[in-house]
Short mmCIF file of C-alpha atoms and ligand atoms in Angstrom, two decimals:
data_model
loop_
_atom_site.label_atom_id
_atom_site.label_comp_id
_atom_site.label_asym_id
_atom_site.label_seq_id
_atom_site.Cartn_x
_atom_site.Cartn_y
_atom_site.Cartn_z
CA MET A 1 7.84 16.10 18.70
CA ILE A 2 5.56 12.71 17.67
CA THR A 3 6.53 9.45 18.19
CA LEU A 4 5.95 7.47 15.00
CA ALA A 5 5.45 3.52 15.41
CA ILE A 6 7.00 1.33 12.55
CA GLN A 7 7.20 -2.89 12.16
CA LYS A 8 11.37 -3.41 13.54
CA LYS A 9 11.19 -6.23 11.02
CA GLY A 10 9.41 -8.34 8.32
CA ARG A 11 7.21 -7.34 5.14
CA LEU A 12 6.68 -3.05 5.82
CA ALA A 13 9.44 -2.18 7.67
CA SER A 14 12.12 -1.41 5.15
CA ALA A 15 9.87 0.38 2.66
CA SER A 16 8.63 2.53 5.96
CA MET A 17 12.73 3.50 6.48
CA GLU A 18 12.65 3.54 2.94
CA LEU A 19 9.80 5.91 2.92
CA LEU A 20 10.91 8.46 5.51
CA ASN A 21 14.59 8.38 3.86
CA ASP A 22 12.53 9.99 0.88
CA CYS A 23 10.77 12.22 2.61
CA GLY A 24 14.35 13.80 3.59
CA ILE A 25 14.05 12.64 7.26
CA HIS A 26 17.56 10.77 8.65
CA LEU A 27 18.36 9.21 12.10
CA HIS A 28 20.50 8.69 14.42
CA ASN A 29 22.32 5.17 13.73
CA THR A 30 21.34 3.40 16.55
CA GLY A 31 22.46 -0.11 15.68
CA SER A 32 20.14 -3.11 14.31
CA ASP A 33 18.99 -4.16 18.08
CA LYS A 34 17.53 -0.65 18.83
CA LEU A 35 14.61 -0.49 20.01
CA LYS A 36 14.07 3.63 19.25
CA THR A 37 15.67 6.38 17.91
CA ALA A 38 15.21 9.91 17.05
CA ALA A 39 15.52 11.93 13.52
CA VAL A 40 18.20 14.60 13.62
CA ASN A 41 16.31 17.24 11.20
CA PHE A 42 12.43 16.41 11.45
CA PRO A 43 10.63 16.91 15.19
CA VAL A 44 10.23 13.15 14.91
CA GLU A 45 10.53 9.81 17.07
CA LEU A 46 10.38 6.53 16.11
CA LEU A 47 9.36 3.15 18.22
CA PHE A 48 10.21 -0.22 16.15
CA LEU A 49 7.46 -2.74 17.16
CA ARG A 50 6.20 -5.94 16.13
CA ASP A 51 3.39 -5.02 13.69
CA ASP A 52 0.50 -6.19 15.52
CA ASP A 53 1.52 -4.43 18.72
CA ILE A 54 1.66 -1.28 16.75
CA PRO A 55 -2.52 -0.51 16.37
CA ARG A 56 -2.54 -0.84 20.82
CA TYR A 57 0.93 1.36 20.99
CA VAL A 58 -1.10 4.50 18.57
CA GLU A 59 -4.95 3.51 20.75
CA ASP A 60 -2.82 4.29 23.87
CA GLY A 61 -1.01 7.81 22.66
CA ILE A 62 1.92 5.72 23.40
CA ALA A 63 3.18 6.43 19.85
CA ASP A 64 1.37 9.75 18.01
CA ILE A 65 1.28 7.75 14.53
CA GLY A 66 2.33 4.41 13.27
CA ILE A 67 2.55 2.63 10.31
CA VAL A 68 0.84 -0.12 9.83
CA GLY A 69 -1.20 -2.91 6.97
CA ASP A 70 -4.73 -1.93 7.48
CA ASN A 71 -5.60 -5.90 7.68
CA VAL A 72 -3.99 -5.72 11.52
CA VAL A 73 -5.68 -2.65 12.50
CA LEU A 74 -9.32 -4.02 11.78
CA GLU A 75 -7.99 -7.41 13.35
CA SER A 76 -7.19 -5.34 16.57
CA GLY A 77 -10.06 -3.56 16.91
CA ALA A 78 -8.17 -0.19 17.77
CA GLY A 79 -10.15 2.85 17.65
CA ILE A 80 -7.39 4.50 15.63
CA GLU A 81 -7.85 6.99 12.68
CA ARG A 82 -6.39 5.61 9.11
CA ILE A 83 -4.89 9.15 7.84
CA LEU A 84 -3.20 7.97 4.98
CA PRO A 85 -2.74 5.01 2.62
CA LEU A 86 0.70 4.39 1.13
CA GLY A 87 0.50 2.10 -1.53
CA PHE A 88 3.03 -0.64 -0.50
CA GLY A 89 2.44 -3.65 1.39
CA LYS A 90 -0.82 -4.75 -0.98
CA CYS A 91 -2.73 -8.06 -0.46
CA ARG A 92 -5.92 -9.27 0.06
CA MET A 93 -7.50 -11.27 2.90
CA SER A 94 -9.76 -14.31 1.26
CA LEU A 95 -11.18 -17.42 2.28
CA ALA A 96 -9.47 -19.87 0.17
CA LEU A 97 -10.73 -24.48 -0.29
CA PRO A 98 -9.32 -27.34 -1.11
CA LYS A 99 -8.87 -27.37 -4.94
CA TYR A 100 -11.15 -30.43 -5.54
CA VAL A 101 -13.86 -29.11 -3.59
CA ASP A 102 -17.41 -27.88 -5.53
CA TYR A 103 -17.69 -24.17 -4.03
CA ASN A 104 -21.14 -22.60 -5.47
CA GLY A 105 -21.19 -19.09 -2.43
CA ILE A 106 -20.36 -18.39 0.99
CA HIS A 107 -23.52 -20.52 2.47
CA ASP A 108 -20.92 -23.70 1.76
CA LEU A 109 -18.78 -22.65 4.59
CA ASP A 110 -22.14 -23.30 6.99
CA GLY A 111 -21.30 -26.04 9.46
CA LYS A 112 -17.00 -26.16 8.00
CA ARG A 113 -14.09 -26.07 10.26
CA ILE A 114 -11.65 -22.39 8.60
CA ALA A 115 -8.54 -21.59 10.15
CA THR A 116 -7.56 -18.71 10.86
CA SER A 117 -4.82 -16.16 12.10
CA TYR A 118 -7.43 -13.38 11.72
CA ASP A 119 -10.50 -14.81 13.66
CA HIS A 120 -11.99 -11.03 14.79
CA ILE A 121 -12.05 -10.50 11.01
CA LEU A 122 -13.13 -13.54 9.97
CA LYS A 123 -16.35 -13.84 12.88
CA LYS A 124 -17.39 -10.30 11.68
CA PHE A 125 -17.68 -10.95 8.40
CA LEU A 126 -18.84 -14.57 8.26
CA LYS A 127 -22.14 -13.07 11.52
CA ALA A 128 -22.63 -10.38 8.46
CA LYS A 129 -23.03 -13.23 5.87
CA GLY A 130 -25.23 -15.42 8.75
CA ILE A 131 -22.67 -18.69 8.26
CA ARG A 132 -22.21 -20.40 11.25
CA ALA A 133 -18.49 -22.36 10.66
CA GLU A 134 -16.19 -23.44 13.40
CA ILE A 135 -13.13 -20.81 13.67
CA HIS A 136 -9.82 -22.38 14.36
CA LYS A 137 -7.18 -19.99 15.40
CA ILE A 138 -3.96 -20.53 14.69
CA SER A 139 -0.38 -18.34 14.56
CA GLY A 140 0.97 -19.33 11.89
CA SER A 141 1.46 -21.62 8.72
CA VAL A 142 -2.75 -21.78 8.13
CA GLU A 143 -2.27 -22.85 4.54
CA ILE A 144 -1.19 -26.16 5.54
CA THR A 145 -4.30 -26.83 7.65
CA PRO A 146 -6.76 -28.39 4.76
CA GLY A 147 -3.86 -30.93 4.38
CA ILE A 148 -3.32 -32.08 7.58
CA ASP A 149 -7.64 -32.28 8.23
CA MET A 150 -7.11 -29.79 10.40
CA ALA A 151 -9.38 -27.23 8.53
CA ASP A 152 -11.79 -27.70 5.68
CA ALA A 153 -11.05 -24.31 4.37
CA ILE A 154 -8.14 -21.25 5.56
CA PHE A 155 -8.95 -17.14 5.86
CA ASP A 156 -5.58 -15.24 5.03
CA ILE A 157 -3.65 -13.60 3.42
CA VAL A 158 -2.79 -13.11 -0.20
CA SER A 159 -1.30 -11.31 -2.39
CA THR A 160 0.61 -13.25 -5.50
CA GLY A 161 -1.92 -16.23 -4.77
CA SER A 162 1.50 -18.67 -5.25
CA THR A 163 1.00 -19.92 -1.58
CA LEU A 164 -2.44 -21.23 -2.04
CA ILE A 165 -1.84 -23.55 -5.29
CA SER A 166 1.38 -24.86 -3.98
CA ASN A 167 -0.38 -25.78 -0.67
CA GLY A 168 -3.95 -27.35 -3.13
CA LEU A 169 -5.93 -24.44 -2.18
CA LYS A 170 -8.20 -22.19 -4.07
CA GLU A 171 -9.21 -18.53 -3.50
CA VAL A 172 -13.43 -18.08 -3.55
CA GLU A 173 -13.94 -15.36 -1.57
CA THR A 174 -11.77 -11.90 -1.33
CA ILE A 175 -13.52 -10.13 2.33
CA LEU A 176 -11.02 -6.78 1.92
CA GLU A 177 -7.70 -5.50 0.22
CA SER A 178 -5.25 -4.34 2.33
CA GLU A 179 -1.99 -1.62 2.13
CA ALA A 180 0.40 -0.26 4.24
CA SER A 181 -1.59 2.94 5.98
CA VAL A 182 -0.75 5.82 8.24
CA TYR A 183 -2.69 5.95 11.98
CA ALA A 184 -3.00 8.24 14.33
CA HIS A 185 -4.12 8.78 17.97
CA ARG A 186 -8.02 10.33 18.32
CA GLU A 187 -6.61 12.84 19.89
CA LEU A 188 -2.89 14.69 19.21
CA SER A 189 -2.29 18.45 20.55
CA ASP A 190 -2.24 21.27 17.84
CA GLU A 191 1.37 21.13 17.55
CA LYS A 192 1.25 17.42 16.86
CA LYS A 193 -1.26 17.40 14.68
CA ALA A 194 0.70 20.41 12.55
CA THR A 195 4.01 18.03 12.59
CA ILE A 196 2.17 15.09 11.43
CA ASN A 197 0.52 17.09 8.63
CA ASP A 198 4.11 18.55 7.41
CA LEU A 199 4.93 14.33 7.33
CA CYS A 200 1.51 13.46 5.38
CA PHE A 201 2.71 16.19 2.79
CA ARG A 202 6.26 15.07 1.90
CA ILE A 203 5.07 11.50 1.71
CA GLN A 204 2.24 12.52 -0.60
CA SER A 205 5.41 14.66 -1.93
CA VAL A 206 6.90 11.65 -2.10
CA ASN A 207 4.14 8.76 -3.45
CA THR A 208 2.95 11.00 -5.86
CA ALA A 209 6.22 11.70 -7.68
CA LYS A 210 6.85 7.67 -7.99
CA ASP A 211 3.29 7.51 -9.66
CA HIS A 212 3.98 10.09 -12.55
CA LYS A 213 7.01 10.56 -14.92
CA TYR A 214 8.14 13.57 -16.74
CA ILE A 215 8.63 13.50 -20.19
CA LEU A 216 9.98 15.23 -23.27
CA LEU A 217 9.39 15.16 -26.85
CA ASN A 218 9.98 16.77 -30.40
CA VAL A 219 6.73 17.11 -32.15
CA PRO A 220 6.74 19.29 -35.82
CA ASN A 221 4.36 21.83 -35.43
CA GLU A 222 1.66 20.89 -37.06
CA LYS A 223 1.40 17.60 -35.30
CA LEU A 224 1.39 19.88 -31.71
CA GLU A 225 -2.47 19.84 -31.51
CA THR A 226 -3.15 16.09 -31.48
CA VAL A 227 -0.02 15.00 -28.94
CA CYS A 228 -1.17 17.81 -26.38
CA ARG A 229 -4.51 15.78 -26.77
CA ILE A 230 -3.22 13.00 -25.70
CA LEU A 231 -0.96 14.56 -22.92
CA PRO A 232 -3.09 14.61 -19.75
CA GLY A 233 -0.39 17.06 -18.14
CA MET A 234 -1.02 18.58 -14.91
CA LYS A 235 -2.05 21.00 -16.55
CA SER A 236 -1.16 22.12 -20.56
CA PRO A 237 1.84 20.96 -21.58
CA THR A 238 4.74 23.12 -22.12
CA ILE A 239 5.75 23.99 -25.06
CA MET A 240 9.03 25.62 -26.46
CA PRO A 241 9.94 25.85 -30.27
CA LEU A 242 13.53 23.39 -31.60
CA GLY A 243 16.18 25.42 -33.32
CA GLU A 244 14.94 23.23 -36.35
CA ALA A 245 12.72 25.63 -37.58
CA GLY A 246 9.46 23.76 -38.00
CA TRP A 247 9.58 22.07 -34.60
CA SER A 248 9.08 22.08 -31.04
CA SER A 249 9.59 20.04 -27.44
CA VAL A 250 6.68 19.69 -25.62
CA HIS A 251 7.18 18.43 -21.75
CA SER A 252 4.67 16.82 -19.88
CA VAL A 253 4.01 14.39 -16.84
CA ILE A 254 2.00 11.53 -17.34
CA GLN A 255 0.84 8.96 -14.90
CA GLU A 256 3.01 5.55 -14.66
CA ASP A 257 0.05 3.52 -15.15
CA ARG A 258 -0.67 4.69 -18.83
CA PHE A 259 3.05 5.03 -19.28
CA TRP A 260 2.75 2.42 -22.44
CA GLU A 261 -0.18 3.10 -23.84
CA LEU A 262 0.16 6.27 -24.25
CA ILE A 263 3.97 6.29 -25.96
CA GLN A 264 2.49 4.35 -28.12
CA GLN A 265 -0.16 6.78 -28.80
CA LEU A 266 2.32 9.69 -29.22
CA LYS A 267 4.44 7.88 -31.35
CA GLU A 268 2.02 7.21 -33.95
CA ALA A 269 0.76 10.85 -33.82
CA GLY A 270 3.87 11.76 -34.81
CA ALA A 271 6.42 12.71 -31.66
CA GLU A 272 9.75 11.87 -32.14
CA SER A 273 13.19 11.52 -29.34
CA LEU A 274 10.99 10.39 -26.41
CA LEU A 275 12.70 11.41 -22.99
CA VAL A 276 11.41 9.95 -19.88
CA THR A 277 12.55 10.90 -16.34
CA ASP A 278 11.64 9.90 -13.07
CA ILE A 279 10.64 12.41 -11.13
CA GLU A 280 12.04 13.02 -7.26
CA LYS A 281 8.78 14.92 -5.73
CA MET A 282 5.65 16.17 -6.94
CA ILE A 283 3.59 18.98 -5.38
CA LEU A 284 0.09 19.22 -6.84
O1 LIG B 1 7.15 -9.54 13.35
P1 LIG B 1 5.83 -8.96 13.10
O2 LIG B 1 4.34 -9.16 13.91
O3 LIG B 1 6.70 -7.81 12.87
O4 LIG B 1 5.66 -9.66 11.17
P2 LIG B 1 4.68 -10.34 10.60
O5 LIG B 1 5.19 -11.43 10.35
O6 LIG B 1 4.01 -10.60 11.33
O7 LIG B 1 3.64 -10.24 9.13
P3 LIG B 1 4.71 -9.24 7.83
O8 LIG B 1 6.09 -8.75 7.80
O9 LIG B 1 5.04 -10.75 7.03
O10 LIG B 1 3.64 -8.55 7.36
C1 LIG B 1 3.37 -7.41 7.77
C2 LIG B 1 2.00 -7.23 6.70
O11 LIG B 1 2.37 -6.90 5.35
C3 LIG B 1 1.36 -8.11 6.63
O12 LIG B 1 0.22 -7.80 7.91
C4 LIG B 1 0.08 -7.49 5.87
O13 LIG B 1 -0.38 -6.54 5.72
C5 LIG B 1 1.10 -6.59 4.76
N1 LIG B 1 1.79 -8.19 3.37
C6 LIG B 1 1.58 -7.78 2.22
C7 LIG B 1 1.43 -9.86 3.44
C8 LIG B 1 1.93 -9.77 2.15
N2 LIG B 1 2.01 -9.21 1.16
C9 LIG B 1 1.97 -11.86 2.23
N3 LIG B 1 2.09 -12.05 1.26
N4 LIG B 1 1.66 -10.20 4.56
C10 LIG B 1 1.58 -11.42 4.70
N5 LIG B 1 2.20 -12.29 3.64
C11 LIG B 1 2.41 -13.73 3.33
C12 LIG B 1 0.85 -14.47 3.68
O14 LIG B 1 0.22 -14.83 5.13
C13 LIG B 1 0.97 -15.78 2.93
O15 LIG B 1 1.87 -16.70 3.49
O16 LIG B 1 2.68 -14.25 1.94
C14 LIG B 1 2.07 -15.17 1.91
C15 LIG B 1 1.07 -15.69 0.33
O17 LIG B 1 1.81 -14.56 -0.75
P4 LIG B 1 1.62 -15.51 -1.91
O18 LIG B 1 2.50 -13.94 -2.43
O19 LIG B 1 2.31 -16.64 -2.00
O20 LIG B 1 0.15 -14.68 -2.51
ZN1 LIG B 2 2.79 -9.64 13.19
#
């Protein structure tokens, strides 16, 4: 049995629960006020926590693993191991200034007041760059501080950038990229490691499937070679003869992020009747 800590409420909470569900892990229904719950069909118990508490719970071994943003783990300084990035909760941590202030490089921040909730990450970064600045740690609404003359700059999480824009700020330096990841306690029994490997295998199969599409297309035999050269596939594509003489059906798997580009190329190469479907699980 392993204990997995996930965020109770917030940006990572529903994606974490959805991921477990996609992995075929079903939970005992314990209502919305739950602090912990066990799965009915997998040896895992879930702890629902504030995201800031997750690194410490994993470091102390109260939870064996946790799903939490890389930014939160770095800020906590917890000695835990990142075992699997998950591809959701993506964001960056950046320095931003009022948009009318000139910016020529990091040394412009020397002697300035910077507001942030992430003072450890910022301190480390400024030290490495040899910048002396006054760090003002505040717990929320960092983006309003330059407007009320509490700070000259901010260091905060950015996703679309619209919060910065609506507060009259511009992003000037990205210090780190972050996403939700699985982190593990440093010393685990072999039995727990095996269960965690099983869980990570399921997660990878689900996430790889999300990044790919299954496609079927009809191709005149004389164009097969050109079409197959365009298709990356997992190995080579499957080719089957169609009922109509001189035509074949080609099946393959393509990456979601190259989808539109490849479809266009395939059409130009003579493919017809393209059918595209989602893949539920994919094991490489
Ligand atoms: O209650 P609890 O402590 O558990 O949650 P929380 O309020 O501390 O965190 P929560 O749920 O807001 O975020 C959890 C994690 O999601 C963060 O630690 C990041 O790893 C990740 N994440 C991804 C984000 C964002 N995107 C994000 N956009 N966290 C916060 N934001 C905020 C940001 O602080 C800023 O105010 O959204 C605003 C910026 O968004 P844009 O799109 O306008 O740039
Ligand atoms: Zn938090």
